[in-house]
Short mmCIF file of C-alpha atoms and ligand atoms in Angstrom, two decimals:
data_model
loop_
_atom_site.label_atom_id
_atom_site.label_comp_id
_atom_site.label_asym_id
_atom_site.label_seq_id
_atom_site.Cartn_x
_atom_site.Cartn_y
_atom_site.Cartn_z
CA MET A 164 -0.02 0.21 0.09
CA THR A 165 1.25 3.38 -0.88
CA ALA A 166 1.34 6.11 2.07
CA SER A 167 -2.54 7.58 0.71
CA GLY A 168 -3.58 3.51 0.65
CA THR A 169 -3.78 2.58 -2.97
CA PRO A 170 -1.71 -0.79 -3.61
CA ALA A 171 1.78 -0.30 -4.87
CA SER A 172 1.62 -1.21 -8.78
CA THR A 173 5.56 -1.53 -8.71
CA GLY A 174 8.52 -2.97 -6.62
CA PRO A 175 7.83 -5.00 -3.30
CA ALA A 176 4.30 -5.91 -2.30
CA SER A 177 5.05 -6.72 1.05
CA VAL A 178 6.09 -3.26 2.72
CA PRO A 179 4.43 -0.27 2.64
CA HIS A 180 5.15 2.06 -0.20
CA LEU A 181 5.85 5.95 0.27
CA ASP A 182 6.35 8.72 -1.97
CA VAL A 183 8.52 10.39 0.47
CA ASP A 184 11.43 12.10 -1.06
CA PRO A 185 14.00 12.37 1.92
CA PHE A 186 16.62 14.17 -0.72
CA ASP A 187 14.22 16.94 -1.49
CA MET A 188 14.65 20.76 -0.34
CA ARG A 189 10.76 20.42 1.50
CA PHE A 190 11.92 17.35 3.31
CA PHE A 191 15.59 18.94 4.53
CA ALA A 192 13.55 22.14 5.58
CA ASP A 193 11.61 20.33 7.90
CA PRO A 194 12.16 16.29 7.96
CA TYR A 195 10.44 15.82 11.31
CA PRO A 196 6.77 15.04 9.98
CA ALA A 197 8.22 12.83 7.04
CA HIS A 198 10.54 10.68 9.77
CA GLN A 199 7.19 10.18 12.01
CA ARG A 200 5.52 9.09 8.62
CA LEU A 201 8.38 6.92 7.99
CA ARG A 202 8.56 5.19 11.33
CA GLU A 203 4.52 4.94 11.66
CA ALA A 204 4.18 3.11 7.84
CA GLY A 205 5.99 0.07 9.37
CA PRO A 206 9.48 -1.24 9.92
CA VAL A 207 10.60 -1.28 6.61
CA VAL A 208 9.24 0.77 3.99
CA TYR A 209 10.17 1.51 0.28
CA LEU A 210 10.71 4.50 -1.35
CA ASP A 211 9.37 4.64 -4.65
CA LYS A 212 11.29 7.72 -5.80
CA TRP A 213 15.04 6.02 -5.71
CA ASN A 214 13.50 2.32 -5.40
CA VAL A 215 15.09 1.94 -2.03
CA TYR A 216 14.24 0.11 1.08
CA GLY A 217 14.18 2.55 4.20
CA VAL A 218 14.53 1.70 8.13
CA ALA A 219 13.41 4.81 10.44
CA ARG A 220 12.63 3.10 13.65
CA TYR A 221 15.70 2.70 16.13
CA ALA A 222 15.56 -1.21 16.31
CA GLU A 223 16.11 -1.76 12.63
CA VAL A 224 18.35 0.93 12.20
CA HIS A 225 20.18 -0.87 14.79
CA ALA A 226 19.95 -3.96 13.48
CA VAL A 227 20.95 -3.38 10.02
CA LEU A 228 23.83 -1.32 11.38
CA ASN A 229 25.12 -4.17 13.51
CA ASP A 230 24.66 -6.97 10.44
CA PRO A 231 27.16 -5.86 8.46
CA ALA A 232 27.76 -9.34 6.50
CA THR A 233 24.14 -9.12 4.84
CA PHE A 234 24.34 -5.40 5.00
CA CYS A 235 27.75 -4.44 3.43
CA SER A 236 29.55 -1.04 2.70
CA SER A 237 31.62 -2.21 0.19
CA ARG A 238 28.97 -1.28 -2.42
CA GLY A 239 28.57 2.22 -1.35
CA VAL A 240 27.21 3.86 1.98
CA GLY A 241 25.35 6.17 -0.74
CA LEU A 242 22.31 5.11 -3.08
CA SER A 243 24.85 4.50 -5.79
CA ASP A 244 25.84 0.79 -6.09
CA PHE A 245 29.69 0.60 -6.94
CA LYS A 246 28.99 -2.90 -8.32
CA LYS A 247 26.75 -1.55 -11.11
CA GLU A 248 28.20 2.37 -11.41
CA THR A 249 31.68 3.72 -11.17
CA PRO A 250 32.01 5.61 -8.13
CA TRP A 251 32.89 9.45 -8.32
CA ARG A 252 36.12 9.00 -6.55
CA PRO A 253 38.24 5.97 -5.52
CA PRO A 254 36.32 4.02 -2.73
CA SER A 255 37.33 4.53 0.92
CA LEU A 256 39.23 2.04 2.36
CA ILE A 257 37.45 2.35 5.68
CA LEU A 258 33.86 3.85 5.06
CA GLU A 259 33.51 2.19 1.89
CA ALA A 260 34.97 -1.39 2.88
CA ASP A 261 33.86 -4.89 4.28
CA PRO A 262 35.82 -7.31 6.60
CA PRO A 263 38.35 -8.46 6.22
CA ALA A 264 39.47 -5.81 4.36
CA HIS A 265 38.46 -3.24 6.68
CA THR A 266 39.49 -4.37 9.91
CA ARG A 267 42.99 -3.65 9.33
CA THR A 268 42.61 -0.13 8.18
CA ARG A 269 39.89 0.29 11.28
CA ALA A 270 42.94 -0.70 13.51
CA VAL A 271 45.27 1.91 11.70
CA LEU A 272 42.73 5.09 12.31
CA SER A 273 42.06 3.64 15.41
CA LYS A 274 45.01 3.97 16.68
CA VAL A 275 45.70 6.78 15.39
CA LEU A 276 42.73 8.69 17.27
CA SER A 277 42.99 6.76 19.87
CA PRO A 278 42.00 8.25 24.07
CA THR A 279 46.07 8.28 24.17
CA ALA A 280 46.06 10.79 21.13
CA MET A 281 43.57 12.58 22.15
CA LYS A 282 45.84 13.40 25.36
CA GLN A 283 48.52 14.77 23.40
CA VAL A 284 46.24 17.19 21.94
CA ARG A 285 43.41 18.34 24.41
CA ASP A 286 45.27 21.09 26.33
CA ARG A 287 46.01 22.62 22.60
CA PHE A 288 41.78 22.22 21.68
CA ALA A 289 40.91 23.74 24.79
CA ALA A 290 43.14 26.68 24.65
CA ALA A 291 42.15 27.52 21.20
CA ALA A 292 38.22 27.33 22.12
CA GLU A 293 38.72 29.63 25.11
CA GLU A 294 40.78 31.70 22.37
CA ARG A 295 37.90 31.92 20.22
CA VAL A 296 35.35 32.53 22.58
CA ASP A 297 37.20 35.44 24.00
CA ALA A 298 37.20 36.82 20.10
CA LEU A 299 33.70 36.58 20.14
CA LEU A 300 32.82 38.08 23.55
CA ASP A 301 34.84 41.20 21.93
CA LYS A 302 32.74 41.63 18.68
CA ARG A 303 29.16 40.48 21.10
CA SER A 304 27.04 40.27 17.86
CA PHE A 305 28.68 37.47 15.14
CA ASP A 306 27.32 34.71 13.21
CA ALA A 307 27.76 31.52 15.38
CA ILE A 308 28.04 29.05 12.22
CA ALA A 309 31.41 30.82 10.19
CA ASP A 310 32.65 32.50 13.63
CA LEU A 311 32.33 29.83 15.48
CA ALA A 312 31.08 26.80 13.88
CA GLU A 313 33.59 26.63 11.39
CA ALA A 314 35.98 29.14 12.78
CA TYR A 315 36.79 26.59 15.70
CA PRO A 316 37.44 23.32 13.95
CA LEU A 317 39.19 25.18 11.15
CA SER A 318 41.65 26.62 13.54
CA ILE A 319 42.80 23.34 15.28
CA PHE A 320 42.23 20.07 13.27
CA PRO A 321 43.91 21.06 10.16
CA ASP A 322 47.29 21.89 12.41
CA ALA A 323 46.31 18.61 14.08
CA LEU A 324 46.47 16.48 10.74
CA GLY A 325 49.51 18.52 10.04
CA LEU A 326 48.48 20.21 6.68
CA LYS A 327 50.75 23.20 5.40
CA PRO A 328 48.59 26.90 5.93
CA GLU A 329 47.79 27.14 1.99
CA GLY A 330 44.50 25.70 0.14
CA ARG A 331 42.54 25.33 3.81
CA GLU A 332 39.92 26.91 1.98
CA HIS A 333 39.20 23.79 -0.33
CA LEU A 334 38.54 21.72 3.23
CA ILE A 335 35.02 22.74 3.68
CA PRO A 336 33.98 22.88 0.11
CA TYR A 337 35.74 19.15 -0.58
CA ALA A 338 34.03 17.54 2.55
CA SER A 339 30.46 19.26 1.04
CA VAL A 340 30.77 17.21 -2.13
CA VAL A 341 31.46 13.70 0.04
CA PHE A 342 28.43 14.20 1.27
CA ASN A 343 26.38 15.43 -1.03
CA ALA A 344 27.43 12.56 -2.88
CA PHE A 345 26.27 9.97 -0.91
CA GLY A 346 22.98 11.57 -2.33
CA PRO A 347 20.90 10.31 -5.13
CA PRO A 348 21.31 12.16 -9.00
CA ASN A 349 19.56 15.24 -8.04
CA GLU A 350 20.77 18.73 -8.57
CA LEU A 351 22.98 18.85 -4.77
CA ARG A 352 24.58 15.89 -5.59
CA GLN A 353 25.31 16.54 -9.78
CA GLN A 354 26.42 20.13 -9.16
CA ALA A 355 28.74 19.52 -6.38
CA ILE A 356 30.23 16.54 -8.45
CA ALA A 357 30.48 18.78 -11.30
CA ARG A 358 32.60 21.37 -9.38
CA SER A 359 34.44 19.10 -7.55
CA ALA A 360 37.90 19.14 -9.50
CA PRO A 361 39.39 21.46 -7.82
CA HIS A 362 38.87 20.32 -4.52
CA GLN A 363 39.75 16.95 -4.95
CA ALA A 364 43.09 18.32 -6.51
CA TYR A 365 43.71 20.15 -3.51
CA VAL A 366 43.16 16.99 -1.09
CA ALA A 367 44.95 14.43 -3.00
CA GLU A 368 48.28 16.44 -3.09
CA GLN A 369 47.73 17.13 0.70
CA CYS A 370 47.44 13.09 1.29
CA GLN A 371 50.71 12.94 0.16
CA ARG A 372 53.49 12.03 2.96
CA ASP A 373 56.02 14.84 2.40
CA ASN A 374 53.21 17.26 2.67
CA LEU A 375 52.30 16.20 6.38
CA ALA A 376 53.87 17.68 8.94
CA PRO A 377 55.47 15.53 11.59
CA GLY A 378 53.80 14.63 14.75
CA GLY A 379 50.22 15.45 13.08
CA PHE A 380 47.41 12.77 12.52
CA GLY A 381 48.46 12.23 8.98
CA ALA A 382 51.96 11.51 9.77
CA CYS A 383 51.17 8.93 11.94
CA ILE A 384 48.78 7.49 9.46
CA HIS A 385 52.07 7.61 7.21
CA ALA A 386 54.15 5.95 9.89
CA ARG A 387 52.36 2.63 9.63
CA VAL A 388 53.43 1.76 6.55
CA ASP A 389 56.95 1.45 7.80
CA ASP A 390 55.74 -1.33 10.42
CA GLY A 391 53.95 -2.84 7.41
CA GLU A 392 50.50 -2.28 8.52
CA ILE A 393 49.29 -0.29 5.59
CA THR A 394 51.14 -0.17 2.19
CA ALA A 395 52.18 3.04 0.92
CA THR A 396 49.61 3.39 -1.81
CA GLU A 397 46.67 2.66 1.32
CA ALA A 398 48.09 5.50 3.64
CA PRO A 399 47.13 8.59 1.02
CA LEU A 400 43.85 7.44 1.22
CA LEU A 401 43.15 6.80 5.10
CA VAL A 402 44.56 10.86 5.56
CA ARG A 403 41.86 11.11 2.82
CA SER A 404 39.41 9.55 4.89
CA LEU A 405 39.83 12.34 7.53
CA LEU A 406 40.11 14.86 5.17
CA SER A 407 36.67 13.56 4.26
CA ALA A 408 35.05 12.79 7.45
CA GLY A 409 36.91 14.96 10.04
CA LEU A 410 36.09 18.72 9.61
CA ASP A 411 32.10 19.12 7.81
CA THR A 412 30.89 16.84 10.64
CA THR A 413 31.82 18.63 14.01
CA VAL A 414 31.26 22.05 12.42
CA ASN A 415 27.78 20.93 11.98
CA GLY A 416 27.98 18.89 15.41
CA ILE A 417 29.24 22.23 17.18
CA GLY A 418 26.84 24.37 15.02
CA ALA A 419 23.79 22.03 16.32
CA ALA A 420 24.87 22.14 19.84
CA VAL A 421 24.93 25.93 19.92
CA TYR A 422 21.81 26.21 18.21
CA CYS A 423 20.23 23.69 20.91
CA LEU A 424 21.72 25.69 23.62
CA ALA A 425 20.46 29.33 21.94
CA ARG A 426 16.97 28.10 21.47
CA PHE A 427 16.60 26.31 24.80
CA PRO A 428 17.67 28.81 27.95
CA ASP A 429 16.49 26.14 30.35
CA GLN A 430 19.48 23.77 29.33
CA TRP A 431 21.79 26.19 28.41
CA GLN A 432 21.28 27.52 32.44
CA ARG A 433 21.60 23.66 33.47
CA LEU A 434 25.18 23.86 31.84
CA ARG A 435 25.95 27.47 33.07
CA ASP A 436 25.28 25.59 36.70
CA ASP A 437 27.38 23.03 36.05
CA PRO A 438 30.00 22.76 33.35
CA THR A 439 30.98 19.70 33.65
CA LEU A 440 27.72 18.78 31.38
CA ALA A 441 29.64 20.01 28.39
CA ARG A 442 30.44 16.66 26.94
CA ASN A 443 26.36 15.13 27.29
CA ALA A 444 25.25 18.83 26.28
CA PHE A 445 27.52 17.74 23.14
CA GLU A 446 26.27 14.29 22.36
CA GLU A 447 22.83 15.13 23.25
CA ALA A 448 22.72 17.74 20.60
CA VAL A 449 24.67 15.01 18.08
CA ARG A 450 21.33 12.93 18.96
CA PHE A 451 18.61 15.28 18.68
CA GLU A 452 20.00 17.18 15.61
CA SER A 453 21.95 14.18 13.93
CA PRO A 454 24.26 16.18 11.52
CA VAL A 455 24.78 13.42 9.31
CA GLN A 456 21.39 12.39 8.71
CA THR A 457 21.66 8.95 6.66
CA PHE A 458 23.58 6.28 4.99
CA PHE A 459 22.68 3.05 2.91
CA ARG A 460 23.99 -0.31 3.00
CA THR A 461 23.41 -2.73 0.19
CA THR A 462 22.01 -6.55 0.98
CA THR A 463 24.65 -9.28 0.08
CA ARG A 464 21.92 -11.83 0.10
CA GLU A 465 17.93 -12.04 0.55
CA VAL A 466 17.17 -11.32 4.37
CA GLU A 467 14.29 -11.27 6.12
CA LEU A 468 13.94 -7.89 8.07
CA SER A 469 11.21 -7.27 10.76
CA GLY A 470 8.83 -9.57 8.80
CA ALA A 471 9.64 -7.92 5.59
CA THR A 472 11.37 -9.94 2.78
CA ILE A 473 14.76 -7.87 1.05
CA GLY A 474 16.60 -9.71 -2.28
CA GLU A 475 19.91 -9.57 -2.57
CA GLY A 476 21.65 -6.32 -4.16
CA GLU A 477 18.92 -4.06 -2.74
CA LYS A 478 19.61 -0.26 -1.51
CA VAL A 479 18.75 0.22 2.46
CA LEU A 480 18.45 3.41 3.36
CA MET A 481 18.83 4.10 7.64
CA PHE A 482 17.28 7.42 8.94
CA LEU A 483 19.63 7.45 11.74
CA ALA A 484 17.99 10.96 12.47
CA ALA A 485 14.83 9.30 12.81
CA ALA A 486 16.36 6.40 14.91
CA ASN A 487 17.49 9.21 17.45
CA ARG A 488 14.21 10.36 17.65
CA ASP A 489 12.19 6.77 17.86
CA PRO A 490 9.38 7.54 20.70
CA ARG A 491 9.68 3.56 20.49
CA ARG A 492 13.17 3.98 22.13
CA TRP A 493 13.45 7.48 23.51
CA ASP A 494 11.46 9.63 26.40
CA ARG A 495 10.37 12.74 24.87
CA PRO A 496 12.38 11.93 21.88
CA ASP A 497 11.75 15.67 20.49
CA SER A 498 13.02 17.70 23.70
CA TYR A 499 16.60 18.65 23.93
CA ASP A 500 17.63 17.30 27.76
CA ILE A 501 21.57 17.94 28.66
CA THR A 502 21.22 15.12 31.37
CA ARG A 503 19.52 12.47 28.97
CA ARG A 504 21.18 9.15 28.88
CA THR A 505 22.52 9.10 25.58
CA SER A 506 24.16 6.28 25.16
CA GLY A 507 22.69 4.31 22.50
CA HIS A 508 21.77 7.22 19.80
CA VAL A 509 23.15 6.38 16.57
CA GLY A 510 23.82 9.97 15.65
CA PHE A 511 27.73 8.46 15.31
CA GLY A 512 26.54 5.19 13.77
CA SER A 513 26.62 1.73 15.40
CA GLY A 514 28.75 -1.41 15.15
CA ILE A 515 32.01 -2.40 13.56
CA HIS A 516 31.94 1.35 11.43
CA MET A 517 31.02 3.66 14.27
CA CYS A 518 32.45 7.08 13.71
CA VAL A 519 36.47 6.30 14.41
CA GLY A 520 37.01 9.94 15.02
CA GLN A 521 34.02 10.14 17.56
CA LEU A 522 36.50 11.02 20.34
CA VAL A 523 37.77 14.39 18.39
CA ALA A 524 34.52 15.41 17.78
CA ARG A 525 33.58 14.82 21.52
CA LEU A 526 36.81 16.59 22.67
CA GLU A 527 36.26 19.59 20.38
CA GLY A 528 32.80 19.88 21.72
CA GLU A 529 33.33 19.38 24.98
CA VAL A 530 35.79 21.86 25.46
CA MET A 531 33.89 24.34 23.17
CA LEU A 532 30.68 23.86 25.46
CA THR A 533 33.06 23.97 28.36
CA ALA A 534 34.40 27.44 27.25
CA LEU A 535 30.92 28.75 26.16
CA ALA A 536 29.51 27.85 29.85
CA ARG A 537 32.49 29.86 31.74
CA ARG A 538 32.58 32.91 29.86
CA VAL A 539 29.28 33.89 28.53
CA ALA A 540 26.22 34.73 30.23
CA LYS A 541 23.37 34.71 27.44
CA ILE A 542 23.08 33.49 23.94
CA GLU A 543 20.47 35.29 22.04
CA ILE A 544 19.13 34.29 18.45
CA THR A 545 19.21 37.51 16.90
CA GLY A 546 18.04 37.09 13.32
CA GLU A 547 16.40 34.37 11.02
CA PRO A 548 18.77 31.18 11.01
CA LYS A 549 19.33 29.79 7.10
CA ARG A 550 19.60 26.09 6.34
CA ARG A 551 22.56 24.84 4.58
CA PHE A 552 21.09 22.14 2.16
CA ASN A 553 23.27 18.97 1.65
CA ASN A 554 22.28 15.24 1.34
CA THR A 555 23.93 13.88 4.23
CA LEU A 556 24.27 16.61 6.57
CA ARG A 557 22.18 18.99 8.15
CA GLY A 558 23.04 22.07 9.63
CA LEU A 559 22.77 26.02 9.12
CA ASP A 560 24.49 28.30 6.91
CA SER A 561 24.05 31.24 9.14
CA LEU A 562 22.95 31.68 13.09
CA PRO A 563 23.17 35.55 14.16
CA VAL A 564 23.25 36.06 17.90
CA THR A 565 24.68 38.11 20.66
CA ILE A 566 26.68 37.31 23.21
CA THR A 567 26.35 38.50 27.03
CA PRO A 568 29.76 38.25 28.68
CA ALA A 569 29.51 36.18 31.95
C1 8QM B 284 31.27 10.21 7.01
O1 8QM B 284 36.14 9.02 2.84
C2 8QM B 284 36.03 8.26 4.41
O2 8QM B 284 36.35 7.62 4.46
C3 8QM B 284 34.76 9.00 5.22
C4 8QM B 284 33.78 9.84 4.57
C5 8QM B 284 32.98 10.49 5.34
C6 8QM B 284 32.45 9.78 6.60
C7 8QM B 284 33.11 9.00 6.90
C8 8QM B 284 34.35 8.37 6.15
C9 8QM B 284 30.74 9.72 8.02
C10 8QM B 284 31.26 10.97 8.28
#
């Protein structure tokens, strides 16, 4: 049956068919009513617009994420099936890989971004957050996206990677292409790829060993070549993963947190009263806004999922954001609550592919929210927030605010 109650004319008959396009501007503008329709229609749905299965309830999203043998990543985690179409860039050796290939590359990045590595950068990240907040207190009125959510990660992450100063303006545009490219062949994806050449050239060059400063995350990846964990051909591609996934994600995560704290003054007050809540306030913002909204998997065999039979070679779209607000899993799912038990949210994914950079993201979020809580009394939204449209990322283009010193 379609959402309007008429029988489906094509596609699988056993699951509800919906006509929602989750990559349409109207969907991006307000995804929440559509997320509810997707969850309520059934545990597994079929989206006629793109001929894919969809899961929007927490249980099924979690189940798909935790069965990587059946729901694979090596055929791409976007709509494009790498078995049928040539990828727009060489596949990622970690994101777009399955065990056993994935296991080795994952281990490398996991070590490079380990708790020990975080200890080395923590003081620098915290000092830079305090500096950024001081600069913003001098301005009082500013754009919380450009001047905070982008400026802060740009002030630390490229240095932590070991990138040279020139050309960094390519980093966010490159990531924007990466995240648009996971979507269907709509205007956003086609335009992004069409304009990607200069950004791709920059990234490819910076991934080379000679262009990465000693001691940085990039050099640490290349160092694994010397002890034989990865080949010299693999190392630049793993650096590319950090350039692809390490900046725009935290920009939108920090942007989400500031947007939440500006909109919900009672939660801002709780954070001010107890700045040790900063890390959970950031985590809850990742659940509440889900900067990474969706990902696909591809079935490696016929599989039954919550009563639905899905054939081999089918794309399954996971609505991470809808799972993160599924009332079957969460109390008051639509409330931003900085003291909530956030564990189990799928904003960083789940299972073997769960965000390998999550400690970097949490560190950035924690030190920035701590600096704000200690130094700022009030955050007021002073103009219309403008949305940024991307096939995968949810976030704002601008958020005019005025802050008051503590
Ligand atoms: C998304 O290139 C990559 O390895 C890569 C790109 C994007 C992501 C992850 C990895 C999930 C944040």
